[in-house]
């Protein structure tokens, strides 16, 4: 009877030991899992930081390109304005020249019309002169 009691007590004492081993093993596993999760979090944070730095660098590059393009645009606008002004001046000169040439052409055409009219009167004048000379002789 006493032997049974000791065996029973021994079994009860050994169960907590097995439970302690199980708990210790489970605790070690959980610590490893926590360490792996912390490592994964650190890795993700590092990747996120690298992406963020790259985005900031890309933004900086794009801002510089934008500034360069804005400057180029301003220079081209100035050049375009200058050329437009030059072309406007040239156009005014050409319009004035065209007006002058048109006036000269009109004068020339009027002169030619008058000369043609005068030429048309010549035969009649010649006839009139001939008639006058004939009348004077008679």
PDB file of C-alpha atoms in Angstrom:
ATOM      1  CA  UNK A   1       0.000   0.000   0.000  1.00  0.00           C
ATOM      2  CA  UNK A   2       2.786   2.336   0.897  1.00  0.00           C
ATOM      3  CA  UNK A   3       4.528   1.486  -2.363  1.00  0.00           C
ATOM      4  CA  UNK A   4       1.438   2.402  -4.329  1.00  0.00           C
ATOM      5  CA  UNK A   5       1.247   5.717  -2.513  1.00  0.00           C
ATOM      6  CA  UNK A   6       4.877   6.560  -3.261  1.00  0.00           C
ATOM      7  CA  UNK A   7       4.425   5.583  -6.914  1.00  0.00           C
ATOM      8  CA  UNK A   8       1.334   7.714  -7.153  1.00  0.00           C
ATOM      9  CA  UNK A   9       3.130  10.672  -5.585  1.00  0.00           C
ATOM     10  CA  UNK A  10       6.057  10.122  -7.911  1.00  0.00           C
ATOM     11  CA  UNK A  11       3.759  10.199 -10.937  1.00  0.00           C
ATOM     12  CA  UNK A  12       2.166  13.403  -9.728  1.00  0.00           C
ATOM     13  CA  UNK A  13       5.590  15.004  -9.241  1.00  0.00           C
ATOM     14  CA  UNK A  14       6.840  13.882 -12.679  1.00  0.00           C
ATOM     15  CA  UNK A  15       3.816  15.334 -14.516  1.00  0.00           C
ATOM     16  CA  UNK A  16       4.603  18.875 -13.469  1.00  0.00           C
ATOM     17  CA  UNK A  17       8.177  18.288 -14.614  1.00  0.00           C
ATOM     18  CA  UNK A  18       6.962  17.223 -18.026  1.00  0.00           C
ATOM     19  CA  UNK A  19       4.705  20.255 -18.043  1.00  0.00           C
ATOM     20  CA  UNK A  20       7.659  22.438 -17.082  1.00  0.00           C
ATOM     21  CA  UNK A  21       9.722  20.980 -19.948  1.00  0.00           C
ATOM     22  CA  UNK A  22       6.834  21.510 -22.343  1.00  0.00           C
ATOM     23  CA  UNK A  23       6.397  25.080 -21.133  1.00  0.00           C
ATOM     24  CA  UNK A  24      10.136  25.741 -21.361  1.00  0.00           C
ATOM     25  CA  UNK A  25      10.226  24.331 -24.895  1.00  0.00           C
ATOM     26  CA  UNK A  26       7.133  26.347 -25.871  1.00  0.00           C
ATOM     27  CA  UNK A  27       8.681  29.466 -24.310  1.00  0.00           C
ATOM     28  CA  UNK A  28      11.879  28.934 -26.362  1.00  0.00           C
ATOM     29  CA  UNK A  29       9.836  28.474 -29.540  1.00  0.00           C
ATOM     30  CA  UNK A  30       7.841  31.646 -28.840  1.00  0.00           C
ATOM     31  CA  UNK A  31      11.051  33.606 -28.185  1.00  0.00           C
ATOM     32  CA  UNK A  32      12.469  32.360 -31.510  1.00  0.00           C
ATOM     33  CA  UNK A  33       9.262  33.325 -33.295  1.00  0.00           C
ATOM     34  CA  UNK A  34       9.300  36.780 -31.656  1.00  0.00           C
ATOM     35  CA  UNK A  35      12.943  37.229 -32.683  1.00  0.00           C
ATOM     36  CA  UNK A  36      12.088  36.204 -36.269  1.00  0.00           C
ATOM     37  CA  UNK A  37       9.115  38.598 -36.329  1.00  0.00           C
ATOM     38  CA  UNK A  38      11.290  41.424 -34.974  1.00  0.00           C
ATOM     39  CA  UNK A  39      13.861  40.677 -37.684  1.00  0.00           C
ATOM     40  CA  UNK A  40      11.121  40.692 -40.322  1.00  0.00           C
ATOM     41  CA  UNK A  41       9.784  44.012 -38.960  1.00  0.00           C
ATOM     42  CA  UNK A  42      13.294  45.495 -39.041  1.00  0.00           C
ATOM     43  CA  UNK A  43      13.772  44.236 -42.604  1.00  0.00           C
ATOM     44  CA  UNK A  44      10.446  45.754 -43.672  1.00  0.00           C
ATOM     45  CA  UNK A  45      11.296  49.037 -41.944  1.00  0.00           C
ATOM     46  CA  UNK A  46      14.647  49.111 -43.735  1.00  0.00           C
ATOM     47  CA  UNK A  47      13.024  48.368 -47.111  1.00  0.00           C
ATOM     48  CA  UNK A  48      10.402  51.012 -46.448  1.00  0.00           C
ATOM     49  CA  UNK A  49      13.104  53.543 -45.530  1.00  0.00           C
ATOM     50  CA  UNK A  50      15.048  52.734 -48.713  1.00  0.00           C
ATOM     51  CA  UNK A  51      11.911  53.169 -50.839  1.00  0.00           C
ATOM     52  CA  UNK A  52      11.097  56.424 -49.075  1.00  0.00           C
ATOM     53  CA  UNK A  53      14.648  57.714 -49.654  1.00  0.00           C
ATOM     54  CA  UNK A  54      14.420  56.723 -53.325  1.00  0.00           C
ATOM     55  CA  UNK A  55      11.075  58.508 -53.677  1.00  0.00           C
ATOM     56  CA  UNK A  56      12.524  61.637 -52.077  1.00  0.00           C
ATOM     57  CA  UNK A  57      15.519  61.446 -54.413  1.00  0.00           C
ATOM     58  CA  UNK A  58      13.181  60.999 -57.406  1.00  0.00           C
ATOM     59  CA  UNK A  59      11.116  63.967 -56.249  1.00  0.00           C
ATOM     60  CA  UNK A  60      14.278  66.074 -55.926  1.00  0.00           C
ATOM     61  CA  UNK A  61      15.410  65.081 -59.432  1.00  0.00           C
ATOM     62  CA  UNK A  62      11.966  65.846 -60.856  1.00  0.00           C
ATOM     63  CA  UNK A  63      11.912  69.220 -59.117  1.00  0.00           C
ATOM     64  CA  UNK A  64      15.306  70.058 -60.630  1.00  0.00           C
ATOM     65  CA  UNK A  65      14.131  68.952 -64.077  1.00  0.00           C
ATOM     66  CA  UNK A  66      10.968  70.998 -63.637  1.00  0.00           C
ATOM     67  CA  UNK A  67      13.000  74.060 -62.683  1.00  0.00           C
ATOM     68  CA  UNK A  68      15.231  73.548 -65.744  1.00  0.00           C
ATOM     69  CA  UNK A  69      12.192  73.167 -67.991  1.00  0.00           C
ATOM     70  CA  UNK A  70      10.613  76.300 -66.519  1.00  0.00           C
ATOM     71  CA  UNK A  71      13.819  78.238 -67.213  1.00  0.00           C
ATOM     72  CA  UNK A  72      14.004  76.870 -70.762  1.00  0.00           C
ATOM     73  CA  UNK A  73      10.369  77.800 -71.300  1.00  0.00           C
ATOM     74  CA  UNK A  74      10.989  81.354 -70.092  1.00  0.00           C
ATOM     75  CA  UNK A  75      14.009  81.700 -72.400  1.00  0.00           C
ATOM     76  CA  UNK A  76      12.015  80.380 -75.353  1.00  0.00           C
ATOM     77  CA  UNK A  77       9.158  82.755 -74.549  1.00  0.00           C
ATOM     78  CA  UNK A  78      11.617  85.673 -74.508  1.00  0.00           C
ATOM     79  CA  UNK A  79      13.119  84.525 -77.815  1.00  0.00           C
ATOM     80  CA  UNK A  80       9.655  84.123 -79.320  1.00  0.00           C
ATOM     81  CA  UNK A  81       8.603  87.570 -78.115  1.00  0.00           C
ATOM     82  CA  UNK A  82      11.791  89.092 -79.542  1.00  0.00           C
ATOM     83  CA  UNK A  83      11.279  87.365 -82.907  1.00  0.00           C
ATOM     84  CA  UNK A  84       7.623  88.388 -83.012  1.00  0.00           C
ATOM     85  CA  UNK A  85       8.689  91.988 -82.399  1.00  0.00           C
ATOM     86  CA  UNK A  86      11.337  91.753 -85.142  1.00  0.00           C
ATOM     87  CA  UNK A  87       8.842  90.209 -87.575  1.00  0.00           C
ATOM     88  CA  UNK A  88       6.292  92.885 -86.697  1.00  0.00           C
ATOM     89  CA  UNK A  89       8.860  95.588 -87.496  1.00  0.00           C
ATOM     90  CA  UNK A  90       9.801  93.863 -90.741  1.00  0.00           C
ATOM     91  CA  UNK A  91       6.136  93.533 -91.642  1.00  0.00           C
ATOM     92  CA  UNK A  92       5.592  97.270 -91.083  1.00  0.00           C
ATOM     93  CA  UNK A  93       8.561  98.039 -93.341  1.00  0.00           C
ATOM     94  CA  UNK A  94       7.248  95.679 -96.021  1.00  0.00           C
ATOM     95  CA  UNK A  95       3.741  97.161 -95.786  1.00  0.00           C
ATOM     96  CA  UNK A  96       5.174 100.674 -96.196  1.00  0.00           C
ATOM     97  CA  UNK A  97       7.292  99.514 -99.145  1.00  0.00           C
ATOM     98  CA  UNK A  98       4.295  97.776-100.685  1.00  0.00           C
ATOM     99  CA  UNK A  99       2.189 100.931-100.286  1.00  0.00           C
ATOM    100  CA  UNK A 100       4.916 103.009-101.935  1.00  0.00           C
ATOM    101  CA  UNK A 101       5.310 100.519-104.800  1.00  0.00           C
ATOM    102  CA  UNK A 102       1.544 100.348-105.260  1.00  0.00           C
ATOM    103  CA  UNK A 103       1.443 104.141-105.450  1.00  0.00           C
ATOM    104  CA  UNK A 104       4.287 104.209-107.997  1.00  0.00           C
ATOM    105  CA  UNK A 105       2.566 101.509-110.033  1.00  0.00           C
ATOM    106  CA  UNK A 106      -0.669 103.517-110.010  1.00  0.00           C
ATOM    107  CA  UNK A 107       1.223 106.611-111.148  1.00  0.00           C
ATOM    108  CA  UNK A 108       2.905 104.618-113.923  1.00  0.00           C
ATOM    109  CA  UNK A 109      -0.402 103.122-115.025  1.00  0.00           C
ATOM    110  CA  UNK A 110      -2.039 106.578-115.005  1.00  0.00           C
ATOM    111  CA  UNK A 111       0.902 107.947-117.031  1.00  0.00           C
ATOM    112  CA  UNK A 112       0.603 105.090-119.545  1.00  0.00           C
ATOM    113  CA  UNK A 113      -3.131 105.728-119.879  1.00  0.00           C
ATOM    114  CA  UNK A 114      -2.468 109.416-120.494  1.00  0.00           C
ATOM    115  CA  UNK A 115       0.279 108.618-123.013  1.00  0.00           C
ATOM    116  CA  UNK A 116      -2.062 106.232-124.799  1.00  0.00           C
ATOM    117  CA  UNK A 117      -4.731 108.938-124.895  1.00  0.00           C
ATOM    118  CA  UNK A 118      -2.189 111.446-126.207  1.00  0.00           C
ATOM    119  CA  UNK A 119      -1.072 108.989-128.853  1.00  0.00           C
ATOM    120  CA  UNK A 120      -4.665 108.506-129.896  1.00  0.00           C
ATOM    121  CA  UNK A 121      -4.996 112.301-130.393  1.00  0.00           C
ATOM    122  CA  UNK A 122      -1.837 112.548-132.519  1.00  0.00           C
ATOM    123  CA  UNK A 123      -3.281 111.314-135.778  1.00  0.00           C
ATOM    124  CA  UNK A 124      -6.151 113.762-135.390  1.00  0.00           C
ATOM    125  CA  UNK A 125      -3.721 116.548-134.585  1.00  0.00           C
ATOM    126  CA  UNK A 126      -1.635 115.627-137.562  1.00  0.00           C
ATOM    127  CA  UNK A 127      -4.766 115.686-139.686  1.00  0.00           C
ATOM    128  CA  UNK A 128      -5.716 119.017-138.143  1.00  0.00           C
ATOM    129  CA  UNK A 129      -2.223 120.417-138.824  1.00  0.00           C
ATOM    130  CA  UNK A 130      -2.388 119.248-142.384  1.00  0.00           C
ATOM    131  CA  UNK A 131      -5.772 120.818-142.787  1.00  0.00           C
ATOM    132  CA  UNK A 132      -4.572 124.070-141.261  1.00  0.00           C
ATOM    133  CA  UNK A 133      -1.551 124.174-143.591  1.00  0.00           C
ATOM    134  CA  UNK A 134      -3.713 123.460-146.548  1.00  0.00           C
ATOM    135  CA  UNK A 135      -6.108 126.241-145.582  1.00  0.00           C
ATOM    136  CA  UNK A 136      -3.302 128.673-145.106  1.00  0.00           C
ATOM    137  CA  UNK A 137      -1.997 127.926-148.576  1.00  0.00           C
ATOM    138  CA  UNK A 138      -5.307 128.428-150.184  1.00  0.00           C
TER     139      UNK A 138
END
